[in-house]
Tab-separated table of C-alpha atoms and ligand atoms in Angstrom:
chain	number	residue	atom	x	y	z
A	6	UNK	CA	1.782	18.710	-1.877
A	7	UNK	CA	3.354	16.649	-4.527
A	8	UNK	CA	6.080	18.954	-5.824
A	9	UNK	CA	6.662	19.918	-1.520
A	10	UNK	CA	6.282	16.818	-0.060
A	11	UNK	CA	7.463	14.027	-2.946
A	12	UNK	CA	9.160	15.333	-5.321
A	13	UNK	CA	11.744	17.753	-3.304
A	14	UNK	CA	12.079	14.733	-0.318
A	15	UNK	CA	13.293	12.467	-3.086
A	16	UNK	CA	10.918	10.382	-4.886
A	17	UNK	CA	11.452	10.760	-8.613
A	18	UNK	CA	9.654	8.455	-10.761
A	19	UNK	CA	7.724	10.224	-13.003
A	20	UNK	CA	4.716	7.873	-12.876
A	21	UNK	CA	4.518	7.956	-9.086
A	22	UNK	CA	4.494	11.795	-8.951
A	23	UNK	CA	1.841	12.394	-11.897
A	24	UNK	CA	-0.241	9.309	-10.242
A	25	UNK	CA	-0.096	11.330	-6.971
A	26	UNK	CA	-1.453	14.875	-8.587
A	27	UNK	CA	-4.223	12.851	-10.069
A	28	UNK	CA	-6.329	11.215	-6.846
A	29	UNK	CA	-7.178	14.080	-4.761
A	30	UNK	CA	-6.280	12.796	-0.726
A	31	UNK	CA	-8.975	14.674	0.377
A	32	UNK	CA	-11.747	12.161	-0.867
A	33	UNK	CA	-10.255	9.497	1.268
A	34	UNK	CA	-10.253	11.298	4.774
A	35	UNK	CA	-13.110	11.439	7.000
A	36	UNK	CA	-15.185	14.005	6.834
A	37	UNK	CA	-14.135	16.987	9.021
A	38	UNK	CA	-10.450	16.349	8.371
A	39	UNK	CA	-10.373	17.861	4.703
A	40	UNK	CA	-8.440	21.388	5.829
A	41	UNK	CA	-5.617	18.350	6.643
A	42	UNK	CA	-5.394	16.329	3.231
A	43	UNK	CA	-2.805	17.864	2.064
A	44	UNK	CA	-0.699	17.615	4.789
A	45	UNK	CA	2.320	15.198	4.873
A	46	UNK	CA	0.794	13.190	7.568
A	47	UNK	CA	-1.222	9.991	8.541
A	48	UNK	CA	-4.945	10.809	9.448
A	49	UNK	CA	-7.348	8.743	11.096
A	50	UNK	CA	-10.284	6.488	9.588
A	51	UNK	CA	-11.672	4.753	12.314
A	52	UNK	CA	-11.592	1.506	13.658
A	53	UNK	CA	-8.436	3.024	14.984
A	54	UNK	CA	-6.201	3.319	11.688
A	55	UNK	CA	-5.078	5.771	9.747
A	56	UNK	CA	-4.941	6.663	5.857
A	57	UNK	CA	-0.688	7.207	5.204
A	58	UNK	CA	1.321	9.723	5.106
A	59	UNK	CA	1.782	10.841	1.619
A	60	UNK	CA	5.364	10.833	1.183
A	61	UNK	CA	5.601	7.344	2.889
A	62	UNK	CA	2.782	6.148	0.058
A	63	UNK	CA	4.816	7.289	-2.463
A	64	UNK	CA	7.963	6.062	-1.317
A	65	UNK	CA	6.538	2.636	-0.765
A	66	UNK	CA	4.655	2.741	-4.587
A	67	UNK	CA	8.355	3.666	-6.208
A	68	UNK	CA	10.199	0.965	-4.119
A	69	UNK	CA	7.833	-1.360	-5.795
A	70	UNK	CA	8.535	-0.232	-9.029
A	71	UNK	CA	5.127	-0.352	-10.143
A	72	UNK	CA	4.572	0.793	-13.400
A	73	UNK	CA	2.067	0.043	-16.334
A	74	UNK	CA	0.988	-2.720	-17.219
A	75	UNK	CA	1.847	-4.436	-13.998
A	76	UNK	CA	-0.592	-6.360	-11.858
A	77	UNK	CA	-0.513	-5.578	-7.970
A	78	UNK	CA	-1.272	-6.436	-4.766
A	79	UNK	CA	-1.820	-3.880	-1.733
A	80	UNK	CA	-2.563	-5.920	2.296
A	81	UNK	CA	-4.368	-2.952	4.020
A	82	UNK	CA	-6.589	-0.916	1.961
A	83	UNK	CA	-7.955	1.343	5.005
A	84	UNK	CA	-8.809	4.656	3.380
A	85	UNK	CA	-8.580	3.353	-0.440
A	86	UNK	CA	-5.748	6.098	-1.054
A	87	UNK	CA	-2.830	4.104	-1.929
A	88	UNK	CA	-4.733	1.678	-3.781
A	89	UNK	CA	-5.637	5.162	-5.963
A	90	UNK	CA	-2.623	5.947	-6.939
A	91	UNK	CA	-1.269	2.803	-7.619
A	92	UNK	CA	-4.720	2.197	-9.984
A	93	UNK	CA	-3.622	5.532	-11.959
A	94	UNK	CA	-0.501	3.616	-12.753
A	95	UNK	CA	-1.115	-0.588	-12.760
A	96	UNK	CA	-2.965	-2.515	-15.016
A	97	UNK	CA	-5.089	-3.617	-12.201
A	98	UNK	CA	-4.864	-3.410	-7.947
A	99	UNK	CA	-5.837	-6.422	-6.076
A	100	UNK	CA	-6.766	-4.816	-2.255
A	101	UNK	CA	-7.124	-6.649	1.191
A	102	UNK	CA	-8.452	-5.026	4.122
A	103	UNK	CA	-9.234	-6.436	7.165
A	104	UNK	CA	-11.870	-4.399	8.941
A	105	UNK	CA	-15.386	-4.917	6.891
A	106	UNK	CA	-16.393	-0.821	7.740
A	107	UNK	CA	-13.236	-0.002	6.718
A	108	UNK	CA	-13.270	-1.764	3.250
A	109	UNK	CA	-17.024	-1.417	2.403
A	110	UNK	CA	-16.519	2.415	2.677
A	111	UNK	CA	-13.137	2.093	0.766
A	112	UNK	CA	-15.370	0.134	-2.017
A	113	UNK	CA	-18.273	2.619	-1.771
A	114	UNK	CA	-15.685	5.671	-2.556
A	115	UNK	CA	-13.041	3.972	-5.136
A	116	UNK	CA	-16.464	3.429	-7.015
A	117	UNK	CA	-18.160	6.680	-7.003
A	118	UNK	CA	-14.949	7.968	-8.173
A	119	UNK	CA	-14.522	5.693	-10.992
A	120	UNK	CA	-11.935	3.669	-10.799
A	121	UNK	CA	-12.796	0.384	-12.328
A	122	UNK	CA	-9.258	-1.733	-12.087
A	123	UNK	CA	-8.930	-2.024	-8.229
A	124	UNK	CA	-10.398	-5.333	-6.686
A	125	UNK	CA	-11.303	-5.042	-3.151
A	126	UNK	CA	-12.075	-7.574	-0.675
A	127	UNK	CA	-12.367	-7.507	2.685
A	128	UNK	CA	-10.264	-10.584	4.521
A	129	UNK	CA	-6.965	-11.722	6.396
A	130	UNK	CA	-3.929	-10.149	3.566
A	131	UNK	CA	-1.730	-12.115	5.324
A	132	UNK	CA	-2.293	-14.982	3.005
A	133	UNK	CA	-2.683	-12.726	0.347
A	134	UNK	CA	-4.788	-13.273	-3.161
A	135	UNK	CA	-3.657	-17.264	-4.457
A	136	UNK	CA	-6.255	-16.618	-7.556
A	137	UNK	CA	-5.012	-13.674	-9.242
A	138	UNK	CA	-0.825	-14.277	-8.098
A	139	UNK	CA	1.483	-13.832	-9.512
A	140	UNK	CA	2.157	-10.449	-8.842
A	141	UNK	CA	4.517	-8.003	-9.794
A	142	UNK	CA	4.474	-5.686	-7.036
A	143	UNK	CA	2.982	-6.572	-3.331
A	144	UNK	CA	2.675	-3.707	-0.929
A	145	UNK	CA	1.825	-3.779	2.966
A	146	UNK	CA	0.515	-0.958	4.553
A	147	UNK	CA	0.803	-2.207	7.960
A	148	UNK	CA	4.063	-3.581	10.516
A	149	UNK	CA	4.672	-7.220	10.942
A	150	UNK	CA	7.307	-9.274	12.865
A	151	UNK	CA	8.306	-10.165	10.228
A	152	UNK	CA	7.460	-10.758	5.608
A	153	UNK	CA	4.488	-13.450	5.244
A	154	UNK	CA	5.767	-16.670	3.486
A	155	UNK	CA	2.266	-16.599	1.270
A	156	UNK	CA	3.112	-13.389	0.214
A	157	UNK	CA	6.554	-13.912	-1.048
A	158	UNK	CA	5.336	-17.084	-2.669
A	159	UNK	CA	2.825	-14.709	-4.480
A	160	UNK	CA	5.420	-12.671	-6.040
A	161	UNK	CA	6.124	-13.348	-9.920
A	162	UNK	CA	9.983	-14.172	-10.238
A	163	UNK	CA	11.654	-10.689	-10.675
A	164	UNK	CA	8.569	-8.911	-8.616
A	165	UNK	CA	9.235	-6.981	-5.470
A	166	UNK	CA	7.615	-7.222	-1.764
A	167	UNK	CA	7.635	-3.555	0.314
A	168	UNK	CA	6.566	-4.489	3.577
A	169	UNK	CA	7.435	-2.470	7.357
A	170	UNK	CA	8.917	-4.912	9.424
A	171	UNK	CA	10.086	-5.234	13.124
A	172	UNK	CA	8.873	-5.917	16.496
A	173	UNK	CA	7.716	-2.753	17.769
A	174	UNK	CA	5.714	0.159	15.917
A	175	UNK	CA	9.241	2.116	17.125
A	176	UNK	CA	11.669	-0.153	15.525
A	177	UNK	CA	10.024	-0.543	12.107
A	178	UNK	CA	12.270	-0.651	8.720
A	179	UNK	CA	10.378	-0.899	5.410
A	180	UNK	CA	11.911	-3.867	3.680
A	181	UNK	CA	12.778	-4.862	-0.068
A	182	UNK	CA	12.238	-7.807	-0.921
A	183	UNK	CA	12.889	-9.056	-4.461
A	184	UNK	CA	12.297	-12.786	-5.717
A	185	UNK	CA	14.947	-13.747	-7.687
A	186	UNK	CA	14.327	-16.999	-8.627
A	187	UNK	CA	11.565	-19.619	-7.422
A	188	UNK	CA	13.194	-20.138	-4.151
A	189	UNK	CA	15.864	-17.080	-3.827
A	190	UNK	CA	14.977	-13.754	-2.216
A	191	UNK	CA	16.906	-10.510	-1.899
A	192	UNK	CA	15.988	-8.421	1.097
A	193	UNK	CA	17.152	-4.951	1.492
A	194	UNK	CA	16.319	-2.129	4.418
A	195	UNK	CA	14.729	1.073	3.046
A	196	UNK	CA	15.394	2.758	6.342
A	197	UNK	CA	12.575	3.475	9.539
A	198	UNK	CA	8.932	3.644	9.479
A	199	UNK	CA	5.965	3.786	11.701
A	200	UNK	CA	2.809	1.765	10.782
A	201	UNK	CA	-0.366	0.155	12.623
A	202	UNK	CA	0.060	-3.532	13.259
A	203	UNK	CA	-0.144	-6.258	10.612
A	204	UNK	CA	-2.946	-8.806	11.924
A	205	UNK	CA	-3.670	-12.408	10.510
A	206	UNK	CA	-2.610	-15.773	10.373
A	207	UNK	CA	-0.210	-15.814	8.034
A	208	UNK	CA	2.348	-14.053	9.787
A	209	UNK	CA	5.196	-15.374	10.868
A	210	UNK	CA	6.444	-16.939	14.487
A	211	UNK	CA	10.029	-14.739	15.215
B	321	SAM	N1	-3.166	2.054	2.541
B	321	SAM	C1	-4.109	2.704	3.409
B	321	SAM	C2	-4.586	4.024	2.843
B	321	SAM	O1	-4.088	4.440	1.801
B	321	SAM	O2	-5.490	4.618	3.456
B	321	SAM	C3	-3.627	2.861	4.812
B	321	SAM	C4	-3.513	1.565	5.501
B	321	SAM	S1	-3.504	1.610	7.251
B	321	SAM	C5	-1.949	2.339	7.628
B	321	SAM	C6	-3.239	-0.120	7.542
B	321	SAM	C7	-4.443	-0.971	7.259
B	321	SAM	O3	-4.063	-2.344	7.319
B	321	SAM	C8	-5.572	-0.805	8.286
B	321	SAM	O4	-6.733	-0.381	7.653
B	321	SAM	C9	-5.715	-2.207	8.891
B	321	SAM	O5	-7.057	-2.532	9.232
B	321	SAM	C10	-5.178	-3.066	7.769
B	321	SAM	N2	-4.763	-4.415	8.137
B	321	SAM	C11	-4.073	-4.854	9.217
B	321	SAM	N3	-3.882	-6.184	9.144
B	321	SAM	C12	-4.449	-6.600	7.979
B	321	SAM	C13	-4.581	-7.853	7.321
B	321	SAM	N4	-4.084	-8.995	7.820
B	321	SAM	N5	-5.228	-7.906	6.153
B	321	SAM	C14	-5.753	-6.781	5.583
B	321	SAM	N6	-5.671	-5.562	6.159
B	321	SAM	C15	-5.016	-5.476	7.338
């Protein structure tokens, strides 16, 4: 899957693509839908999401430039996956998800397989994680109208927000965002995507 589905579609960092061959996908779908792990494709978890496609987890993980060292924050845990790879990389992996099931099961699995720097907690992402920001990395595994103002305030100077944004599920472009200075952010489009809705309060009024 990794040398098919990442590395000849384009993503190249080297820490992204040995992170990847190290969490095995199928210990973060539901049970009856191991034949598909390995699959480029999103699966479903219950509560009606879905665990990402691959490719699109790795895209979103190099965009961020996360690499050692580097402390990071992930809105939308769902499966645990992501947060995986990204914790065979980062120093440590702050996780928000909103649905309790959803996150207690993530919590339940990322332990039994070991992996003592993510933080999980189940809540609204939206406003993100005020007691361990700055970060250097914030990802957002679901679509909102539009980036969170907590979230880009949580971003250390120089860190980077990937986030899907648009109206629709159908109109979706994963967005850059880079902080450049306290109060100066860069923004550029990454191209389409198609995630579940973003939910909370901290989203923005477009
Ligand atoms: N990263 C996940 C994985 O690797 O399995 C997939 C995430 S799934 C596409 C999106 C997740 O975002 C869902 O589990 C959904 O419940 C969650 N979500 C939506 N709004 C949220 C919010 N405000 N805070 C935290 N999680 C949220």
């Amino acid at each position: 899957m990794v040398d098919i589905d990442l590395a000849r579609r384009g993503i190249k960092d080297r820490n992204v693509l040995d992170a990847a061959r190290n969490v095995a996908r199928e210990a973060f779908v539901d049970p009856g839908f191991e034949e598909f792990a390995y699959e480029d494709g999103p699966l479903p978890i219950g509560d009606g999401q879905t665990i990402s496609q691959p490719y699109i987890v790795a895209l979103m993980i190099e965009a961020a430039g996360v690499k050692p060292g580097d402390k990071v924050l992930e809105v939308g845990t769902g499966s645990g996956y992501a947060a995986a790879v990204m914790a065979r990389i980062a120093r440590r992996v702050y996780t928000i998800e909103r649905h309790a099931a959803l996150g207690h099961s993530a919590r339940e699995r990322l332990e039994r397989l070991g992996f003592d720097n993510i933080e999980l907690r189940v809540g609204d992402g939206t406003k993100g994680w005020l007691e361990a920001a700055p970060f250097d990395a914030v990802i957002v595994a679901a679509g909102a109208p539009g980036p969170p103002q907590m979230l880009m305030d949580q971003l250390d100077v120089g860190g980077l927000l990937i986030i899907p944004v648009g109206p629709e599920v159908s109109s979706q472009r994963l967005m850059k965002i880079t902080r450049i200075s306290g109060t100066k952010f860069e923004e550029e489009d990454l191209g389409g995507v198609m995630f579940v809705p973003l939910i909370g309060e901290g989203l923005p009024s477009v």
